[in-house]
mmCIF file of C-alpha atoms and ligand atoms in Angstrom:
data_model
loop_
_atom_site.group_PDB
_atom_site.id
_atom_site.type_symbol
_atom_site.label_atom_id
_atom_site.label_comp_id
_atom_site.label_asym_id
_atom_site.label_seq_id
_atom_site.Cartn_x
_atom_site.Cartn_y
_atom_site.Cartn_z
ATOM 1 C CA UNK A 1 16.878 -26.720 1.783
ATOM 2 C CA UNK A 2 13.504 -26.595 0.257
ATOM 3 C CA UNK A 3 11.529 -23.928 -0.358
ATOM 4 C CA UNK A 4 8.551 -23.956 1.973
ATOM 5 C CA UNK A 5 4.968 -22.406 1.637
ATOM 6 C CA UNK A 6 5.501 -18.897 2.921
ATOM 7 C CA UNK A 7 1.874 -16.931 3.958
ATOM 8 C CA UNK A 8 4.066 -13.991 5.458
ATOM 9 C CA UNK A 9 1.841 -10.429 5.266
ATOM 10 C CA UNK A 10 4.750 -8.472 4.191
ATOM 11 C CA UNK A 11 7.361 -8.812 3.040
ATOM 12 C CA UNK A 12 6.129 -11.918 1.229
ATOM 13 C CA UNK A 13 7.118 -14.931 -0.740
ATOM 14 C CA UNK A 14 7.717 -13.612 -4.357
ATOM 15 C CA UNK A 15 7.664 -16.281 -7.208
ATOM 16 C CA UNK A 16 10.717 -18.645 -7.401
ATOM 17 C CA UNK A 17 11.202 -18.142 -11.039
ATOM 18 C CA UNK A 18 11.592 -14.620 -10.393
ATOM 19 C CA UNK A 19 14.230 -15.111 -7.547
ATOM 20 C CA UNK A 20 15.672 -18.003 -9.925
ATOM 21 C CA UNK A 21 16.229 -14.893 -12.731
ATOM 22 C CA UNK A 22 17.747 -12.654 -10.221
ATOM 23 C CA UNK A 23 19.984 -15.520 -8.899
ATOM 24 C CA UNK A 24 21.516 -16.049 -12.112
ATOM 25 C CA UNK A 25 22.154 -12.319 -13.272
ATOM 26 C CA UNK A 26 23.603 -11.010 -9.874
ATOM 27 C CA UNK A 27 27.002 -10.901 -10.286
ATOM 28 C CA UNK A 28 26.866 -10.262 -14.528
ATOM 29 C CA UNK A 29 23.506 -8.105 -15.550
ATOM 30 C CA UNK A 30 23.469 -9.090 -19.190
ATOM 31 C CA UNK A 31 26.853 -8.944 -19.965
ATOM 32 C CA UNK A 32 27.570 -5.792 -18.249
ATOM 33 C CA UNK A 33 30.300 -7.192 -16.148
ATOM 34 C CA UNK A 34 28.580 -6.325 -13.228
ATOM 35 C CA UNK A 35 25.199 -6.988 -11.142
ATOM 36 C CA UNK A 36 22.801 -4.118 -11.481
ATOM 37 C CA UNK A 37 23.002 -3.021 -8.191
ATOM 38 C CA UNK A 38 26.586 -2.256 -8.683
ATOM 39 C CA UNK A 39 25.903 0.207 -11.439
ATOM 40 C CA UNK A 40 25.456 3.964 -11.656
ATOM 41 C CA UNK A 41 21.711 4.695 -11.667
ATOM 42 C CA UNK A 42 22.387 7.322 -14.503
ATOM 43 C CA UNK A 43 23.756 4.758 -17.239
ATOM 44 C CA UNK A 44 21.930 3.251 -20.199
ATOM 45 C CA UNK A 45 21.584 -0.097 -18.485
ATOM 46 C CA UNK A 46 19.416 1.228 -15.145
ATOM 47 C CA UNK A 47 17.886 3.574 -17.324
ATOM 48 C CA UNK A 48 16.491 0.356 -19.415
ATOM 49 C CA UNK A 49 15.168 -1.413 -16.406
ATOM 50 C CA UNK A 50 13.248 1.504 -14.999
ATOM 51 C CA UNK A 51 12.222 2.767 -18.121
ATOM 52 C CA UNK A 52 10.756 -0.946 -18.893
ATOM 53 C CA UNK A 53 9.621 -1.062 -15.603
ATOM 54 C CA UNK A 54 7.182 1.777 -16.137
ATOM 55 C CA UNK A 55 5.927 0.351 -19.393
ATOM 56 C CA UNK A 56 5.341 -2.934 -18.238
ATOM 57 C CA UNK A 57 3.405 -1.573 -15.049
ATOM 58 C CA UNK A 58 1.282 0.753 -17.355
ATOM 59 C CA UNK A 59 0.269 -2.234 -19.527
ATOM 60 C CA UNK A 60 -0.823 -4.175 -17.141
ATOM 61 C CA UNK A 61 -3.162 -2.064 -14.910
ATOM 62 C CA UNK A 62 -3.774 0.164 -18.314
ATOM 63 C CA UNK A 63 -2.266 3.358 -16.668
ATOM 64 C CA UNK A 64 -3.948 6.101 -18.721
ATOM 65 C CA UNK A 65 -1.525 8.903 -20.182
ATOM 66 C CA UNK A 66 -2.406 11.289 -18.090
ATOM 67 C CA UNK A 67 -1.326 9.576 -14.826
ATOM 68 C CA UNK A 68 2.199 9.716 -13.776
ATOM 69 C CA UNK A 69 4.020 6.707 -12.326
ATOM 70 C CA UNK A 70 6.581 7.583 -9.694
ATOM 71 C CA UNK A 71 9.192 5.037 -8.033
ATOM 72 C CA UNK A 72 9.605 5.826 -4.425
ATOM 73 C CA UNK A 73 11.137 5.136 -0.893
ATOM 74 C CA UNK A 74 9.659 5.477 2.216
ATOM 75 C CA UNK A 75 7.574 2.615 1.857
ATOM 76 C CA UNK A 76 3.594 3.472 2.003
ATOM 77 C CA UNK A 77 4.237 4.952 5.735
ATOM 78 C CA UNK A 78 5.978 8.056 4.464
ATOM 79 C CA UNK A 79 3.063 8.242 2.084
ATOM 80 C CA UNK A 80 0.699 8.704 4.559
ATOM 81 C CA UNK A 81 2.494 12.014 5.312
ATOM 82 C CA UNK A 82 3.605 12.700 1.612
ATOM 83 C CA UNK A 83 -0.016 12.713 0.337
ATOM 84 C CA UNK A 84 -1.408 16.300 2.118
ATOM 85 C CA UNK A 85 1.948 17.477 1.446
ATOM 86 C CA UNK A 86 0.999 16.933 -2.042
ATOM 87 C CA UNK A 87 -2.240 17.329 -2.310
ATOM 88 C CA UNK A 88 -3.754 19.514 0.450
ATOM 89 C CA UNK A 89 -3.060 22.727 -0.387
ATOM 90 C CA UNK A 90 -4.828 25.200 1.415
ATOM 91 C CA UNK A 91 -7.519 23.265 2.103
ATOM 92 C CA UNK A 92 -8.851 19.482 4.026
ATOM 93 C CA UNK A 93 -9.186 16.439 3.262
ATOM 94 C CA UNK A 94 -11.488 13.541 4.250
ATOM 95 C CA UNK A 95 -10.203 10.215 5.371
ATOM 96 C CA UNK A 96 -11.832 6.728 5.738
ATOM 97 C CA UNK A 97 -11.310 4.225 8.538
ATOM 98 C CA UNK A 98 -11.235 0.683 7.621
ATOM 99 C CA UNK A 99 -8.572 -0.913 9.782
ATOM 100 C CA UNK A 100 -4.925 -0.343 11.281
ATOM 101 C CA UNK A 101 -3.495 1.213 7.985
ATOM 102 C CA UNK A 102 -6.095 3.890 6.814
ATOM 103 C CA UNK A 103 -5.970 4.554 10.997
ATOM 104 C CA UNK A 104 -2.553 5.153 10.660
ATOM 105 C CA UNK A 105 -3.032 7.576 7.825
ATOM 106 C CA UNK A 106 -5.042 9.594 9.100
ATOM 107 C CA UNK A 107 -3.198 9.989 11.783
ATOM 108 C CA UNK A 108 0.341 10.907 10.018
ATOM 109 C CA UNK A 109 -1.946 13.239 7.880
ATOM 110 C CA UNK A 110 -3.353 15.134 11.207
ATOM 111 C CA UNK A 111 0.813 15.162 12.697
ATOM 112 C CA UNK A 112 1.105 16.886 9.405
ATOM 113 C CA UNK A 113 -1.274 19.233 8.445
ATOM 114 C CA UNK A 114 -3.195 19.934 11.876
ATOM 115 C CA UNK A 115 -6.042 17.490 13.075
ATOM 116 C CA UNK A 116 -8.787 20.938 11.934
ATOM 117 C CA UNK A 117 -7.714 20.245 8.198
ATOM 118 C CA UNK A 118 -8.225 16.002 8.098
ATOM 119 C CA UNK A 119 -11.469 14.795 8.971
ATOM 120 C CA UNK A 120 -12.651 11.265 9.571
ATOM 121 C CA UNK A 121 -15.858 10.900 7.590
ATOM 122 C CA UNK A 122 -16.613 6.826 8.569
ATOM 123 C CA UNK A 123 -14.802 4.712 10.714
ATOM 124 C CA UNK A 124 -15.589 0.872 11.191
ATOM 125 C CA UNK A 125 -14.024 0.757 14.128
ATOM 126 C CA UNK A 126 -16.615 0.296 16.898
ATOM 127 C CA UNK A 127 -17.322 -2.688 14.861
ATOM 128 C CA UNK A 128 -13.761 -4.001 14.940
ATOM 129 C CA UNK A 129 -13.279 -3.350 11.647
ATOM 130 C CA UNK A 130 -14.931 -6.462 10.530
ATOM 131 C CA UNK A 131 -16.922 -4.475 7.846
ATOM 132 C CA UNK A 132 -15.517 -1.602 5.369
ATOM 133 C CA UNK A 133 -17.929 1.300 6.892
ATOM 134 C CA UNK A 134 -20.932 2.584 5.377
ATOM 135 C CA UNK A 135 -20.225 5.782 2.881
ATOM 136 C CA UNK A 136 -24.012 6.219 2.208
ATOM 137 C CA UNK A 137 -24.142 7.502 5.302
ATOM 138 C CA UNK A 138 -20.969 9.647 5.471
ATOM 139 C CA UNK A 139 -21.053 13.707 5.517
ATOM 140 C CA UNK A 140 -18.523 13.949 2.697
ATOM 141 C CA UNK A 141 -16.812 17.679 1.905
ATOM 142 C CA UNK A 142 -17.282 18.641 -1.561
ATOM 143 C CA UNK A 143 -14.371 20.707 -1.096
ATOM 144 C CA UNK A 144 -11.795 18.370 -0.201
ATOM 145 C CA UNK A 145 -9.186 18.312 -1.238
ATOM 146 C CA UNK A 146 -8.866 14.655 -1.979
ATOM 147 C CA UNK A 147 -10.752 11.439 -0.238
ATOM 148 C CA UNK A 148 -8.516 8.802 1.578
ATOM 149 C CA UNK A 149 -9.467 5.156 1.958
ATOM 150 C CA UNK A 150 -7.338 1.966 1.928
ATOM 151 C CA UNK A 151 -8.878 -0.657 -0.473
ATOM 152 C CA UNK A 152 -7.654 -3.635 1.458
ATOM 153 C CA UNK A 153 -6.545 -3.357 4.945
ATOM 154 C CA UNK A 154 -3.948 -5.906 5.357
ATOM 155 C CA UNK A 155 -4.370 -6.378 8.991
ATOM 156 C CA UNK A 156 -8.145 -6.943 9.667
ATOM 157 C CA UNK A 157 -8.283 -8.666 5.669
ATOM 158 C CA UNK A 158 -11.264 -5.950 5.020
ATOM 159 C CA UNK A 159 -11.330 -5.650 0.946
ATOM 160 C CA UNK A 160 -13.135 -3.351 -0.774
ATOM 161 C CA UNK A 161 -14.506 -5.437 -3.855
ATOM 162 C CA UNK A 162 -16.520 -3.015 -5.563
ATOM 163 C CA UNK A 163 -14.302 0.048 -6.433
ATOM 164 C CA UNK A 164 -17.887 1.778 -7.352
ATOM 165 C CA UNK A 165 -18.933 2.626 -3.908
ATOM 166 C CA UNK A 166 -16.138 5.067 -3.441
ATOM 167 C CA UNK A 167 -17.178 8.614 -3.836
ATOM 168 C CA UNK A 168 -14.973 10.031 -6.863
ATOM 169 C CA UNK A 169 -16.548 13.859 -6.357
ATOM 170 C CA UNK A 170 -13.268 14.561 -5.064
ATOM 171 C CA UNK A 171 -10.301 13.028 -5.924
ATOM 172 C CA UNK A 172 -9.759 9.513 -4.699
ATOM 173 C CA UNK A 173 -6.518 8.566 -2.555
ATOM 174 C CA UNK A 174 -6.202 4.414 -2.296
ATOM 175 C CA UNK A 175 -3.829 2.846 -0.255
ATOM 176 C CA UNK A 176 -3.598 -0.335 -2.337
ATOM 177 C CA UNK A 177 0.161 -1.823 -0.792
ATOM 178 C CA UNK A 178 -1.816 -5.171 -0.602
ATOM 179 C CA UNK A 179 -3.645 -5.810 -3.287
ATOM 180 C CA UNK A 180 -2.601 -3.666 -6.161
ATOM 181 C CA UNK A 181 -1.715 -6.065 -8.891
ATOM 182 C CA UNK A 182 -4.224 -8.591 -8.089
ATOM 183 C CA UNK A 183 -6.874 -7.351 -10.233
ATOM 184 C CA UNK A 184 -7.690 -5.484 -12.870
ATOM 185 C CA UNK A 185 -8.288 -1.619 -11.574
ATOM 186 C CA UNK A 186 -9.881 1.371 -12.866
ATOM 187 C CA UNK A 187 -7.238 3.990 -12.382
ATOM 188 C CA UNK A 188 -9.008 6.910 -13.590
ATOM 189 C CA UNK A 189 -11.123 6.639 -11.032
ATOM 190 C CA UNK A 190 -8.327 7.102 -8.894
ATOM 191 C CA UNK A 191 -6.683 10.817 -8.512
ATOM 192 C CA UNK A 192 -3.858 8.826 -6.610
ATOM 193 C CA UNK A 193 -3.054 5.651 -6.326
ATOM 194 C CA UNK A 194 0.391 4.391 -4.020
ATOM 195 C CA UNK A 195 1.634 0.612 -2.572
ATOM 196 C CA UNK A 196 4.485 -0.345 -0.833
ATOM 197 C CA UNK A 197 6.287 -3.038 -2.878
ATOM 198 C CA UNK A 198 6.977 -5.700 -0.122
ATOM 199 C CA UNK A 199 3.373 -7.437 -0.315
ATOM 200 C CA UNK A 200 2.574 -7.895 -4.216
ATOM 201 C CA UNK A 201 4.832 -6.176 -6.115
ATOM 202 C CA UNK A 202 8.775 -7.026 -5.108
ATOM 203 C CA UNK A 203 10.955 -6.178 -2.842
ATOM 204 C CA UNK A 204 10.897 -3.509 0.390
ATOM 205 C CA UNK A 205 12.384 -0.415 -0.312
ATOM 206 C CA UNK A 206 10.148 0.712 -2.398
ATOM 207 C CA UNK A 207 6.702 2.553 -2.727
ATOM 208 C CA UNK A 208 4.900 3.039 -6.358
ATOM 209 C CA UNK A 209 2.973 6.139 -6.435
ATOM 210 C CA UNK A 210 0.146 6.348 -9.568
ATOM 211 C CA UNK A 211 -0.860 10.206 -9.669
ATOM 212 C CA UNK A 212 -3.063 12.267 -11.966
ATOM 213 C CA UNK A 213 -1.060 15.017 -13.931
ATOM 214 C CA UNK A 214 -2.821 17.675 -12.575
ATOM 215 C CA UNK A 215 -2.473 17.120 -8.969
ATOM 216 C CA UNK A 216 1.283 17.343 -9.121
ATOM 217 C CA UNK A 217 3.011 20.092 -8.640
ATOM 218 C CA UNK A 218 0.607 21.450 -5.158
ATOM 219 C CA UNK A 219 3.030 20.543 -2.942
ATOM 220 C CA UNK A 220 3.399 22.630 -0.054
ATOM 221 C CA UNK A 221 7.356 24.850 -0.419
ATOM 222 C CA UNK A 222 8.233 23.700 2.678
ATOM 223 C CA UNK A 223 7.936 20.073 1.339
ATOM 224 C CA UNK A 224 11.533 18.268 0.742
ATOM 225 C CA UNK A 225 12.525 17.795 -2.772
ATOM 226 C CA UNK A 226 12.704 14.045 -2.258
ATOM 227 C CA UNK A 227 9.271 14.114 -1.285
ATOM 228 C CA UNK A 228 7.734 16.716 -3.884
ATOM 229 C CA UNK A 229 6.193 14.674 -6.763
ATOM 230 C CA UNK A 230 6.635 17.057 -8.991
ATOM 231 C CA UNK A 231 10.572 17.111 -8.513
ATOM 232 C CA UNK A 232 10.551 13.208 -8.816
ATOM 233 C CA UNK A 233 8.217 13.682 -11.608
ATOM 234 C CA UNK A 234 10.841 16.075 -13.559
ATOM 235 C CA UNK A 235 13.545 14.013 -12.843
ATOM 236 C CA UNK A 236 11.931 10.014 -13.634
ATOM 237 C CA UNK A 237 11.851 9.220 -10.139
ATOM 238 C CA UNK A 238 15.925 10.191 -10.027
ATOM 239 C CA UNK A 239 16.332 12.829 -8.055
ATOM 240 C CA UNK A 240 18.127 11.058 -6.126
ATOM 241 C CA UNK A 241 19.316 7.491 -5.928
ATOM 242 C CA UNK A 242 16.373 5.292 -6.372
ATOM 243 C CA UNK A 243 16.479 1.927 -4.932
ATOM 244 C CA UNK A 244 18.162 -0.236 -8.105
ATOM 245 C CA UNK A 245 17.608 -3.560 -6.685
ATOM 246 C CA UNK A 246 14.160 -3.379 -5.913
ATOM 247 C CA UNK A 247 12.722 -1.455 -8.681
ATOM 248 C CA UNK A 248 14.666 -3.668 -11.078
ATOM 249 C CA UNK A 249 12.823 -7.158 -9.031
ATOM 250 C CA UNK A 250 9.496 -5.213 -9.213
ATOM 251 C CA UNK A 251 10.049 -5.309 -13.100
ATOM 252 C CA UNK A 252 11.112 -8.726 -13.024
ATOM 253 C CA UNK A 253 7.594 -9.385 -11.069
ATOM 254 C CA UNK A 254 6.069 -7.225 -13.638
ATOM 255 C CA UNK A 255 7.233 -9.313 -16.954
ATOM 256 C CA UNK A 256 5.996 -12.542 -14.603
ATOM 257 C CA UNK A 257 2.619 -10.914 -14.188
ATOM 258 C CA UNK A 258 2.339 -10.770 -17.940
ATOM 259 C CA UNK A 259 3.301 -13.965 -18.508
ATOM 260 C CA UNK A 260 0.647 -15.482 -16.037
ATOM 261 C CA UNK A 261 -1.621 -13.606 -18.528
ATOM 262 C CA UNK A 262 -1.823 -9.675 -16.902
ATOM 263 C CA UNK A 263 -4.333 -9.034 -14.046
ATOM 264 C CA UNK A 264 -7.584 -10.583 -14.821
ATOM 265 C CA UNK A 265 -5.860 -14.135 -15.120
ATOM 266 C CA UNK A 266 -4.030 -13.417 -11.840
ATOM 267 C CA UNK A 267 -7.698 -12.013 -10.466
ATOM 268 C CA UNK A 268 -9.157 -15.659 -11.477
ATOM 269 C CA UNK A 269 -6.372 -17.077 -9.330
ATOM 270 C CA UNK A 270 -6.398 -14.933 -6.444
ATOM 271 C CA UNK A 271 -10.511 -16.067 -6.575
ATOM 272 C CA UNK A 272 -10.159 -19.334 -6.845
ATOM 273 C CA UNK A 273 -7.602 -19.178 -3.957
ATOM 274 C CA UNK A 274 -9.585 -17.473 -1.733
ATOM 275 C CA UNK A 275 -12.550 -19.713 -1.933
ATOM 276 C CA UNK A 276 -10.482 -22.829 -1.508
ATOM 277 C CA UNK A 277 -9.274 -20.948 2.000
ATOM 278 C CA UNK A 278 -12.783 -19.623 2.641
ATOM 279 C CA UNK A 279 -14.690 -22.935 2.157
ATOM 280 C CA UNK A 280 -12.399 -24.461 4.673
ATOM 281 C CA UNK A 281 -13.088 -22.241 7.495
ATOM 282 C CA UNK A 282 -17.124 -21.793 6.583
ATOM 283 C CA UNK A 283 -17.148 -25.509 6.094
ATOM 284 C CA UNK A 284 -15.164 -26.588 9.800
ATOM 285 C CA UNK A 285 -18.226 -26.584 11.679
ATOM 286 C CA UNK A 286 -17.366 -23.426 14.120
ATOM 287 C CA UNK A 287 -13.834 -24.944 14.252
ATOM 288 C CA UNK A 288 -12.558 -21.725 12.315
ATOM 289 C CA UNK A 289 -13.727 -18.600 12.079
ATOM 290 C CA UNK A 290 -13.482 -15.615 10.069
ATOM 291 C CA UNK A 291 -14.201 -12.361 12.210
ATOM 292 C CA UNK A 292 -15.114 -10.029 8.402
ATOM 293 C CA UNK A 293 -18.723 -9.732 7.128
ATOM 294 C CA UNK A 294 -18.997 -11.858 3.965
ATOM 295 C CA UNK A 295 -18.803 -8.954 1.447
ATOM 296 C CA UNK A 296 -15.663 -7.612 2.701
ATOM 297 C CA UNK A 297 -13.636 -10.707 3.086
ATOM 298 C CA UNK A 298 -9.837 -9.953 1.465
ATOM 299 C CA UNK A 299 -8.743 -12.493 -1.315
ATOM 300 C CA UNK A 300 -5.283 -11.395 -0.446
ATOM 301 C CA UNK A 301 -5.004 -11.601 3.679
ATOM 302 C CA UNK A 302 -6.909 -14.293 5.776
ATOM 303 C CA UNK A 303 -7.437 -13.669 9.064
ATOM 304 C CA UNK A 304 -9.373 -16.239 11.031
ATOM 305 C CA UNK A 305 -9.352 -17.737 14.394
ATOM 306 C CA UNK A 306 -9.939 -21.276 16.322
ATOM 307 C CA UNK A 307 -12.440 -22.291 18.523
ATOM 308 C CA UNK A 308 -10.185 -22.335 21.562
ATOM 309 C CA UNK A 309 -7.307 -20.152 22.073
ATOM 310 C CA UNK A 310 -5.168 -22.725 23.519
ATOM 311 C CA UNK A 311 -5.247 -24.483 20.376
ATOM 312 C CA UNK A 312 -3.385 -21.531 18.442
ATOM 313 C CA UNK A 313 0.201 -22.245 20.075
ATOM 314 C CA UNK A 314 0.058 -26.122 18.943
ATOM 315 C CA UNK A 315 -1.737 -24.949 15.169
ATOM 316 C CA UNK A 316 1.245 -22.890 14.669
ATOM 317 C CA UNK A 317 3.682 -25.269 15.901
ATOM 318 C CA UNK A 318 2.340 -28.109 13.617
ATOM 319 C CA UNK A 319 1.640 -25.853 10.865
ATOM 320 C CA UNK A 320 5.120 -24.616 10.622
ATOM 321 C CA UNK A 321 6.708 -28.430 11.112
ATOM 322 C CA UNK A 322 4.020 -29.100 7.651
ATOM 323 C CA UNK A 323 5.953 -26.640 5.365
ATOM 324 C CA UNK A 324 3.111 -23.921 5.759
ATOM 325 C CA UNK A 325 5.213 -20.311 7.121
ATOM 326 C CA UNK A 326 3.999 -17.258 9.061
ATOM 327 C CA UNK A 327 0.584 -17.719 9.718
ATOM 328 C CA UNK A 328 0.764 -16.469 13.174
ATOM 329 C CA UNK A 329 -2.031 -13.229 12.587
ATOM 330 C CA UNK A 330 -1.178 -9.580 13.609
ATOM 331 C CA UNK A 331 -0.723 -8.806 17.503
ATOM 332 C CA UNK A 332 -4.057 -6.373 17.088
ATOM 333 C CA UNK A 333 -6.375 -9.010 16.205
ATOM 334 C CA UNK A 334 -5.275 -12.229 17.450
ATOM 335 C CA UNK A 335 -5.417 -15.848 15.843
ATOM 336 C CA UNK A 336 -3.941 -16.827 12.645
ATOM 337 C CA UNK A 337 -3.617 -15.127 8.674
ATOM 338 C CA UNK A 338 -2.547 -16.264 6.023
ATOM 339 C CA UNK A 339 -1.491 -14.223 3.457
ATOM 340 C CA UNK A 340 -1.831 -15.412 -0.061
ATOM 341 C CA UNK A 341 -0.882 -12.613 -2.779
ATOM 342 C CA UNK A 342 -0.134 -13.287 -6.449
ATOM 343 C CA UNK A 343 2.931 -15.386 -5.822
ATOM 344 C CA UNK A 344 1.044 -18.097 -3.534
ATOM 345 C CA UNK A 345 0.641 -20.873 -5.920
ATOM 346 C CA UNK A 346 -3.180 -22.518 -5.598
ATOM 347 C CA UNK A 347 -1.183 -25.575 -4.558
ATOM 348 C CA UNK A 348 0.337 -23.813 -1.396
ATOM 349 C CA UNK A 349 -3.327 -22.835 -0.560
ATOM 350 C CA UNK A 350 -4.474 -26.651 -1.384
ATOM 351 C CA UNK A 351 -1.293 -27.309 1.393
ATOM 352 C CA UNK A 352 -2.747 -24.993 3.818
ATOM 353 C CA UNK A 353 -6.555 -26.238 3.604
ATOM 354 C CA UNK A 354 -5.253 -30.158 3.538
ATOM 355 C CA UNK A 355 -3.191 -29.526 6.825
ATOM 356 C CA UNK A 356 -6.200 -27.393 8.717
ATOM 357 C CA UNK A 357 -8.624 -29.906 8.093
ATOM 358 C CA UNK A 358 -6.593 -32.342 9.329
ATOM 359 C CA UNK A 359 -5.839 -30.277 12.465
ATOM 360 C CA UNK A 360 -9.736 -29.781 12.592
ATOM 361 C CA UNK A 361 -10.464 -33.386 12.834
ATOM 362 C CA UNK A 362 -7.786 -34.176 15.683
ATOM 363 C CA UNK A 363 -8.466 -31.267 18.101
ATOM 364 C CA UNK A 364 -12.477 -31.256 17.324
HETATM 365 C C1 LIG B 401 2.229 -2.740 4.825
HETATM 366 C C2 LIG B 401 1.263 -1.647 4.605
HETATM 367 C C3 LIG B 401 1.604 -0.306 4.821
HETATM 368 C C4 LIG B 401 2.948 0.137 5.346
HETATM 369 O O1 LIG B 401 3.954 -0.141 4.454
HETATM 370 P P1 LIG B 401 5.471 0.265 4.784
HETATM 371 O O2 LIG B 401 6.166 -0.032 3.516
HETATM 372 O O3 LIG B 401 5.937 -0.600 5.921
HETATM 373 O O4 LIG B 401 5.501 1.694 5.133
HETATM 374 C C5 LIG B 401 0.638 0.652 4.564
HETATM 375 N N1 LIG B 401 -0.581 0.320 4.122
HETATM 376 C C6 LIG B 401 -0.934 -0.967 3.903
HETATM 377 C C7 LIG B 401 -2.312 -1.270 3.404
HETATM 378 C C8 LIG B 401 -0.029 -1.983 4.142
HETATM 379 O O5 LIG B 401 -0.375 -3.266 3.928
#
């Protein structure tokens, strides 16, 4: 059985060589005897991978000292109620609405703290979220206690390409589950940084949290120790049992990132994809159609529809029959997307374009 080109949003193809390495050192982790997942997390051997882990993940997106890089469960959900756990305090915080996920956690953050502490400060939702909203015109709180927005919004494939129009007067809270990794990032613009693994980073299971030193350790006492960040923090991420398996893939992705050549090689791929996919649907005449304003358009998660509905059942059908997986798009906006992180080879993207403008010129 072949492998086939997999555009699933999450969780998503990760790169064969990867799954190749894991393959092979299952059942005997380098001579241990046994696979790694079958190992105390408080030995020498889990303690290497995690410990590499880190360092490999803090070379690549240059993590400065002063940042703290925690390895979580939860996934980003649990986040969304983690964060003013963590961070709020006393005090409020201001979200941004971009699309389903920053929606979403706003909404944990109001079940949390009470809807008078979390404010939405710009929504793009009366325009379908086909735009990231407009921050110049926001009433931002110079108190807050930190600023929420989600940097690419894997549902309505809203990126935010230009990390400079985010406010940084308070500090900055990015939900980056689905595109972390593909680019180069300032993190010290960042106060906190998190991303579920499943999309661009490994396997599910796991949530990476990048926090500024000195927002640790606010976390309201009620808050469980699992979910205090300054507990995890004092104990590497070990409180408790972390998840082996998928922090030790995530490292495995991380020594494949460097060996594509770190995150501004990947960021000339992920470009070059997205153009390839992007030309398609701006060149189809009208046959396609992507519903995001230019600017805003996601390298990482395509959305785009077809001329006529009826024509979706028979483009999935024929797509899937061609090799080309999961392109069916989210319930809440309809069509197709296809999903094309760091482990979607060009050529997969090259397989998807070849077989759409095919599909264009029979059903024109
Ligand atoms: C997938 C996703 C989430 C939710 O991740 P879970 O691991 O399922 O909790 C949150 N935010 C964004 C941007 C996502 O893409």
């Amino acid at each position: 059985m072949a492998r086939l080109w997999n555009f699933s949003a999450g969780p998503a193809a990760l790169p064969e060589e990867v799954l190749r390495q894991v393959q092979e050192e299952l059942l005997d982790w380098h001579g241990a005897g046994c696979g790694i997942m079958e190992m105390s997390h408080r030995g020498k051997e889990f303690g290497s991978v995690i410990a590499q882990a880190e360092a490999d993940l803090r070379e690549l997106m240059t993590i400065p000292a002063h940042y703290k890089v925690l390895f979580l469960q939860g996934g980003a959900t649990l986040q969304f109620a983690q964060i003013p756990m963590n961070l709020l305090g006393e005090g409020c915080a201001d979200y941004v609405v971009s699309g389903s996920w920053s929606k979403k956690a706003i909404k944990e953050a109001e079940r949390v703290a009470g809807k008078s502490r979390v404010r939405c400060v710009a929504s793009g939702e009366a325009g379908n979220f086909t735009a990231f909203p407009d921050l110049a015109q926001a009433q931002l709180d110079p108190q807050a206690a930190y600023l929420h927005v989600c940097t690419n919004e894997t549902i309505h494939g809203v990126e935010v390409h230009d990390a400079g129009i985010l406010p940084t007067t308070v500090p900055l809270v990015a939900d980056m589950s689905s595109h972390i990794l593909s680019r180069p990032v300032d993190v010290s613009r960042y106060g906190l940084i998190y991303a579920g693994a499943q999309k661009n980073i490994g396997p599910s299971g796991l949530v990476l949290v990048i926090v500024r030193e000195d927002l640790v350790g606010k976390a309201w006492p009620q808050t469980p120790s699992v979910m205090d960040y300054a507990v995890m923090t004092e104990n590497g991420s070990m409180l408790n049992t972390p998840p082996t398996l998928s922090v030790y893939i995530a490292g495995l992705i991380f020594q494949w990132l460097k060996r594509q050549g770190g995150l501004a090689a990947m960021e000339a791929l992920n470009i070059a994809k997205a153009k390839c996919l992007y030309d398609c649907i701006e060149t189809s005449n009208g046959f396609y159609r992507s519903p995001v304003e230019k600017i805003w358009r996601s390298r990482m998660n395509v959305p785009f529809t077809l001329v006529r509905p009826e024509l979706d059942a028979p483009f999935l059908a024929e797509s899937k029959a061609a090799g080309l997986l999961a392109l069916k798009g989210h319930a809440s906006v309809g069509g197709m997307r296809a999903s094309i992180y760091n482990a979607m080879p060009l050529a997969g993207v090259e397989a998807l374009v070849a077989f759409m403008n095919d599909f264009a010129a029979r059903n024109a």
